Amino acid sequence: QVQLVQSGAEVKEPGASVRVSCKASGYTFTSSYMHWVRQAPGQGLEWMGIINLSAAGTSYAQKFRGRVTMTRDTSTSTVYMELNSLRSEDTAVYYCARGFGGSGWGTCFDPWGQGTLVTVSS
Amino acid sequence: EIVLTQSPGTLSLSPGERATLSCRASQSVSSSYLTWYQQKPGQAPRLLMYGASNRATGIPDRFSGTGSGTDFTLTISRLDPEDIAVYYCQQYGSSRYTFGQGTKLEIK
């Protein structure tokens, strides 16, 4: 079955960068798109952006443009999300999720990784 | 950007009762692009319904989705204690994705 396994929790100081990984298995890696969604503690879900796993093209939500970079390594079926210039408001659980439904990007997300908690604190 | 507003914020019902969750969009959403997720405590969200009314794999038929335009509804016909979760609606449009703020379902 399709499975997404993310890297472990991170603690970063304000101004630092964090890179979260998401390893996919159970399907042809380059046949889909991968999204990143985050959830601040006790809050709702926020879409960050998407990467085309075949062509590596990306599209980011306006809020994160200039601070986020999404990449992929086809040799290891792993997707990466790097967020720079971290601030306390970036403390959240970050999820990778495969695009599902429709064509191209997908209309929704399935499955999801287990999530990676990123804590930004001095 | 399309804003999704979910109501109620919290719903407290007894096992066996019927739950009705609402998702209202600030502008019309194609039903093909309206999705519901279930998030249990400490877990990642799980796809529940896509295309407004299609159950995802493994989702029991107690769950159903309806709606069109700006008003969508998720119904759980007979509540089970395992249904305790926060339910989110989500829409796709103009190459962007937005979520509602969620409805927390509590079992009495």
mmCIF file of C-alpha atoms in Angstrom:
data_model
loop_
_atom_site.group_PDB
_atom_site.id
_atom_site.type_symbol
_atom_site.label_atom_id
_atom_site.label_comp_id
_atom_site.label_asym_id
_atom_site.label_seq_id
_atom_site.Cartn_x
_atom_site.Cartn_y
_atom_site.Cartn_z
ATOM 1 C CA GLN A 1 0.000 0.000 0.000
ATOM 2 C CA VAL A 2 1.042 3.602 -0.466
ATOM 3 C CA GLN A 3 2.976 4.835 2.538
ATOM 4 C CA LEU A 4 4.622 8.141 3.389
ATOM 5 C CA VAL A 5 7.166 8.154 6.228
ATOM 6 C CA GLN A 6 8.479 11.473 7.498
ATOM 7 C CA SER A 7 11.592 12.437 9.392
ATOM 8 C CA GLY A 8 11.614 13.040 13.126
ATOM 9 C CA ALA A 9 10.824 16.054 15.227
ATOM 10 C CA GLU A 10 13.047 19.124 15.049
ATOM 11 C CA VAL A 11 13.791 21.999 17.410
ATOM 12 C CA LYS A 12 15.168 25.132 15.800
ATOM 13 C CA GLU A 13 16.059 28.639 16.909
ATOM 14 C CA PRO A 14 14.412 31.667 15.320
ATOM 15 C CA GLY A 15 16.096 32.594 12.053
ATOM 16 C CA ALA A 16 17.294 29.063 11.352
ATOM 17 C CA SER A 17 16.184 26.699 8.604
ATOM 18 C CA VAL A 18 14.602 23.270 8.803
ATOM 19 C CA ARG A 19 14.407 20.472 6.267
ATOM 20 C CA VAL A 20 11.745 17.798 6.603
ATOM 21 C CA SER A 21 11.852 14.620 4.535
ATOM 22 C CA CYS A 22 9.063 12.362 3.322
ATOM 23 C CA LYS A 23 9.903 8.911 1.936
ATOM 24 C CA ALA A 24 7.296 7.341 -0.330
ATOM 25 C CA SER A 25 6.739 3.668 -1.021
ATOM 26 C CA GLY A 26 4.137 1.366 -2.513
ATOM 27 C CA TYR A 27 3.664 3.149 -5.827
ATOM 28 C CA THR A 28 5.553 4.627 -8.767
ATOM 29 C CA PHE A 29 7.114 7.699 -7.191
ATOM 30 C CA THR A 30 7.253 9.895 -10.278
ATOM 31 C CA SER A 31 3.623 9.299 -11.221
ATOM 32 C CA SER A 32 2.206 11.801 -8.755
ATOM 33 C CA TYR A 33 2.453 15.154 -7.051
ATOM 34 C CA MET A 34 3.294 15.729 -3.406
ATOM 35 C CA HIS A 35 1.836 18.451 -1.232
ATOM 36 C CA TRP A 36 2.902 19.897 2.093
ATOM 37 C CA VAL A 37 0.340 20.955 4.671
ATOM 38 C CA ARG A 38 1.019 22.306 8.140
ATOM 39 C CA GLN A 39 -0.963 22.486 11.359
ATOM 40 C CA ALA A 40 -0.062 24.813 14.213
ATOM 41 C CA PRO A 41 -0.776 23.469 17.717
ATOM 42 C CA GLY A 42 -4.513 23.247 18.269
ATOM 43 C CA GLN A 43 -5.200 24.905 14.944
ATOM 44 C CA GLY A 44 -6.479 23.976 11.502
ATOM 45 C CA LEU A 45 -4.759 22.875 8.317
ATOM 46 C CA GLU A 46 -2.841 25.147 5.947
ATOM 47 C CA TRP A 47 -1.665 24.220 2.457
ATOM 48 C CA MET A 48 1.935 25.233 1.767
ATOM 49 C CA GLY A 49 2.642 24.059 -1.750
ATOM 50 C CA ILE A 50 3.193 21.256 -4.220
ATOM 51 C CA ILE A 51 5.954 19.542 -6.142
ATOM 52 C CA ASN A 52 5.656 17.550 -9.349
ATOM 53 C CA LEU A 53 7.617 14.395 -8.612
ATOM 54 C CA SER A 54 8.339 13.773 -12.282
ATOM 55 C CA ALA A 55 9.428 17.195 -13.544
ATOM 56 C CA ALA A 56 10.281 18.724 -10.148
ATOM 57 C CA GLY A 57 8.216 21.824 -10.870
ATOM 58 C CA THR A 58 6.817 23.546 -7.807
ATOM 59 C CA SER A 59 4.070 25.933 -6.804
ATOM 60 C CA TYR A 60 3.945 27.574 -3.405
ATOM 61 C CA ALA A 61 1.190 29.293 -1.480
ATOM 62 C CA GLN A 62 1.783 33.032 -1.560
ATOM 63 C CA LYS A 63 2.312 33.138 2.204
ATOM 64 C CA PHE A 64 5.413 30.945 1.943
ATOM 65 C CA ARG A 65 6.971 32.160 -1.297
ATOM 66 C CA GLY A 66 10.574 33.144 -0.788
ATOM 67 C CA ARG A 67 10.892 31.064 2.387
ATOM 68 C CA VAL A 68 10.009 27.525 1.296
ATOM 69 C CA THR A 69 11.702 25.165 -1.125
ATOM 70 C CA MET A 70 10.386 21.749 -2.097
ATOM 71 C CA THR A 71 12.638 19.225 -3.797
ATOM 72 C CA ARG A 72 12.687 15.525 -4.543
ATOM 73 C CA ASP A 73 15.210 12.735 -4.977
ATOM 74 C CA THR A 74 13.899 10.131 -7.383
ATOM 75 C CA SER A 75 16.700 7.694 -6.523
ATOM 76 C CA THR A 76 15.395 7.357 -2.966
ATOM 77 C CA SER A 77 11.715 8.256 -3.555
ATOM 78 C CA THR A 78 12.069 11.047 -1.034
ATOM 79 C CA VAL A 79 10.573 14.519 -1.005
ATOM 80 C CA TYR A 80 12.014 17.399 1.001
ATOM 81 C CA MET A 81 10.528 20.606 2.328
ATOM 82 C CA GLU A 82 12.889 23.319 3.551
ATOM 83 C CA LEU A 83 11.583 26.367 5.397
ATOM 84 C CA ASN A 84 13.919 29.279 6.057
ATOM 85 C CA SER A 85 13.981 32.267 8.395
ATOM 86 C CA LEU A 86 11.983 30.380 10.985
ATOM 87 C CA ARG A 87 9.900 32.289 13.511
ATOM 88 C CA SER A 88 7.859 31.150 16.472
ATOM 89 C CA GLU A 89 4.697 31.182 14.355
ATOM 90 C CA ASP A 90 6.190 28.380 12.249
ATOM 91 C CA THR A 91 5.898 25.974 15.166
ATOM 92 C CA ALA A 92 3.631 23.309 13.728
ATOM 93 C CA VAL A 93 3.263 19.742 12.565
ATOM 94 C CA TYR A 94 4.259 19.518 8.918
ATOM 95 C CA TYR A 95 2.635 16.847 6.761
ATOM 96 C CA CYS A 96 3.427 15.561 3.314
ATOM 97 C CA ALA A 97 0.436 14.218 1.398
ATOM 98 C CA ARG A 98 0.080 12.774 -2.085
ATOM 99 C CA GLY A 99 -2.209 14.475 -4.555
ATOM 100 C CA PHE A 100 -5.333 12.398 -5.202
ATOM 101 C CA GLY A 101 -8.354 12.657 -7.441
ATOM 102 C CA GLY A 102 -8.866 14.377 -10.764
ATOM 103 C CA SER A 103 -5.767 14.851 -12.863
ATOM 104 C CA GLY A 104 -2.486 16.631 -12.387
ATOM 105 C CA TRP A 105 -2.134 18.156 -8.945
ATOM 106 C CA GLY A 106 -5.088 16.243 -7.560
ATOM 107 C CA THR A 107 -8.176 17.713 -5.942
ATOM 108 C CA CYS A 108 -7.337 16.447 -2.472
ATOM 109 C CA PHE A 109 -4.738 14.569 -0.445
ATOM 110 C CA ASP A 110 -4.315 10.845 0.206
ATOM 111 C CA PRO A 111 -2.476 9.383 1.938
ATOM 112 C CA TRP A 112 -0.741 11.621 4.471
ATOM 113 C CA GLY A 113 2.564 11.149 6.200
ATOM 114 C CA GLN A 114 2.561 10.792 9.970
ATOM 115 C CA GLY A 115 3.646 14.394 10.456
ATOM 116 C CA THR A 116 6.811 16.063 11.710
ATOM 117 C CA LEU A 117 6.696 18.467 14.634
ATOM 118 C CA VAL A 118 8.900 21.495 14.126
ATOM 119 C CA THR A 119 9.347 23.647 17.212
ATOM 120 C CA VAL A 120 10.853 27.106 16.838
ATOM 121 C CA SER A 121 12.113 28.430 20.126
ATOM 122 C CA SER A 122 15.084 30.264 21.542
ATOM 123 C CA GLU B 1 -9.267 32.939 -2.075
ATOM 124 C CA ILE B 2 -12.285 30.792 -1.251
ATOM 125 C CA VAL B 3 -13.030 30.726 2.482
ATOM 126 C CA LEU B 4 -14.715 27.657 3.940
ATOM 127 C CA THR B 5 -16.749 28.080 7.126
ATOM 128 C CA GLN B 6 -17.703 24.973 9.066
ATOM 129 C CA SER B 7 -20.480 24.683 11.599
ATOM 130 C CA PRO B 8 -20.990 23.924 14.325
ATOM 131 C CA GLY B 9 -17.593 24.363 15.921
ATOM 132 C CA THR B 10 -18.281 21.505 18.321
ATOM 133 C CA LEU B 11 -20.946 18.813 18.152
ATOM 134 C CA SER B 12 -21.757 16.619 21.132
ATOM 135 C CA LEU B 13 -24.001 13.628 20.482
ATOM 136 C CA SER B 14 -24.723 10.178 21.852
ATOM 137 C CA PRO B 15 -23.780 6.863 20.225
ATOM 138 C CA GLY B 16 -26.307 5.857 17.604
ATOM 139 C CA GLU B 17 -27.411 9.438 16.916
ATOM 140 C CA ARG B 18 -27.115 11.178 13.574
ATOM 141 C CA ALA B 19 -24.488 13.878 13.062
ATOM 142 C CA THR B 20 -24.824 16.635 10.475
ATOM 143 C CA LEU B 21 -21.750 18.771 9.746
ATOM 144 C CA SER B 22 -21.901 21.814 7.496
ATOM 145 C CA CYS B 23 -19.315 23.433 5.239
ATOM 146 C CA ARG B 24 -20.192 26.722 3.569
ATOM 147 C CA ALA B 25 -18.003 28.328 0.892
ATOM 148 C CA SER B 26 -17.573 32.066 0.289
ATOM 149 C CA GLN B 27 -18.113 31.417 -3.428
ATOM 150 C CA SER B 28 -19.255 28.512 -5.533
ATOM 151 C CA VAL B 29 -17.117 25.354 -5.435
ATOM 152 C CA SER B 30 -17.348 22.525 -7.920
ATOM 153 C CA SER B 31 -18.635 19.482 -6.089
ATOM 154 C CA SER B 32 -15.818 17.545 -7.756
ATOM 155 C CA TYR B 33 -13.380 19.628 -5.747
ATOM 156 C CA LEU B 34 -14.939 19.399 -2.271
ATOM 157 C CA THR B 35 -13.346 16.966 0.163
ATOM 158 C CA TRP B 36 -13.843 15.890 3.782
ATOM 159 C CA TYR B 37 -11.153 14.606 6.154
ATOM 160 C CA GLN B 38 -11.279 12.995 9.578
ATOM 161 C CA GLN B 39 -8.511 13.730 12.068
ATOM 162 C CA LYS B 40 -8.437 11.679 15.237
ATOM 163 C CA PRO B 41 -6.442 12.936 18.235
ATOM 164 C CA GLY B 42 -2.703 12.645 17.673
ATOM 165 C CA GLN B 43 -3.090 11.374 14.121
ATOM 166 C CA ALA B 44 -2.696 12.739 10.626
ATOM 167 C CA PRO B 45 -5.844 13.629 8.721
ATOM 168 C CA ARG B 46 -7.475 10.785 6.804
ATOM 169 C CA LEU B 47 -9.364 11.141 3.544
ATOM 170 C CA LEU B 48 -13.054 10.540 4.192
ATOM 171 C CA MET B 49 -15.075 11.812 1.233
ATOM 172 C CA TYR B 50 -13.935 13.230 -2.095
ATOM 173 C CA GLY B 51 -15.911 14.779 -4.891
ATOM 174 C CA ALA B 52 -18.389 15.801 -2.188
ATOM 175 C CA SER B 53 -20.115 12.396 -2.095
ATOM 176 C CA ASN B 54 -17.593 9.631 -2.813
ATOM 177 C CA ARG B 55 -16.416 7.585 0.138
ATOM 178 C CA ALA B 56 -12.699 6.889 0.279
ATOM 179 C CA THR B 57 -11.454 3.319 0.499
ATOM 180 C CA GLY B 58 -12.392 1.656 3.761
ATOM 181 C CA ILE B 59 -14.828 4.328 4.916
ATOM 182 C CA PRO B 60 -18.049 2.788 6.257
ATOM 183 C CA ASP B 61 -21.341 3.600 4.597
ATOM 184 C CA ARG B 62 -22.486 5.372 7.784
ATOM 185 C CA PHE B 63 -20.669 8.345 6.291
ATOM 186 C CA SER B 64 -22.254 10.260 3.428
ATOM 187 C CA GLY B 65 -21.670 13.599 1.746
ATOM 188 C CA THR B 66 -23.985 15.886 -0.167
ATOM 189 C CA GLY B 67 -24.124 19.394 -1.466
ATOM 190 C CA SER B 68 -23.348 21.727 -4.311
ATOM 191 C CA GLY B 69 -22.445 25.322 -4.995
ATOM 192 C CA THR B 70 -21.672 26.909 -1.639
ATOM 193 C CA ASP B 71 -23.293 24.473 0.778
ATOM 194 C CA PHE B 72 -21.983 21.017 1.578
ATOM 195 C CA THR B 73 -22.882 18.523 4.305
ATOM 196 C CA LEU B 74 -21.215 15.514 5.878
ATOM 197 C CA THR B 75 -23.623 13.145 7.619
ATOM 198 C CA ILE B 76 -22.776 10.314 9.980
ATOM 199 C CA SER B 77 -25.921 8.248 10.215
ATOM 200 C CA ARG B 78 -25.243 6.279 13.407
ATOM 201 C CA LEU B 79 -22.508 7.597 15.623
ATOM 202 C CA ASP B 80 -19.913 5.202 16.934
ATOM 203 C CA PRO B 81 -17.463 6.123 19.726
ATOM 204 C CA GLU B 82 -14.626 5.638 17.206
ATOM 205 C CA ASP B 83 -15.976 8.630 15.271
ATOM 206 C CA ILE B 84 -14.532 11.027 17.860
ATOM 207 C CA ALA B 85 -12.440 13.369 15.724
ATOM 208 C CA VAL B 86 -12.170 16.762 14.122
ATOM 209 C CA TYR B 87 -13.680 16.874 10.636
ATOM 210 C CA TYR B 88 -12.335 19.279 8.020
ATOM 211 C CA CYS B 89 -13.692 20.238 4.638
ATOM 212 C CA GLN B 90 -11.292 21.333 1.911
ATOM 213 C CA GLN B 91 -11.678 22.794 -1.567
ATOM 214 C CA TYR B 92 -9.467 23.041 -4.631
ATOM 215 C CA GLY B 93 -9.719 25.920 -7.043
ATOM 216 C CA SER B 94 -7.514 28.314 -9.012
ATOM 217 C CA SER B 95 -4.485 26.150 -8.230
ATOM 218 C CA ARG B 96 -4.965 26.648 -4.518
ATOM 219 C CA TYR B 97 -6.292 24.565 -1.668
ATOM 220 C CA THR B 98 -8.091 25.851 1.407
ATOM 221 C CA PHE B 99 -9.527 24.156 4.480
ATOM 222 C CA GLY B 100 -12.365 24.928 6.812
ATOM 223 C CA GLN B 101 -11.533 25.490 10.464
ATOM 224 C CA GLY B 102 -12.952 22.106 11.473
ATOM 225 C CA THR B 103 -15.849 20.674 13.474
ATOM 226 C CA LYS B 104 -14.980 18.783 16.628
ATOM 227 C CA LEU B 105 -17.227 15.785 17.194
ATOM 228 C CA GLU B 106 -17.637 14.636 20.772
ATOM 229 C CA ILE B 107 -19.475 11.564 21.929
ATOM 230 C CA LYS B 108 -21.561 11.908 25.083
#
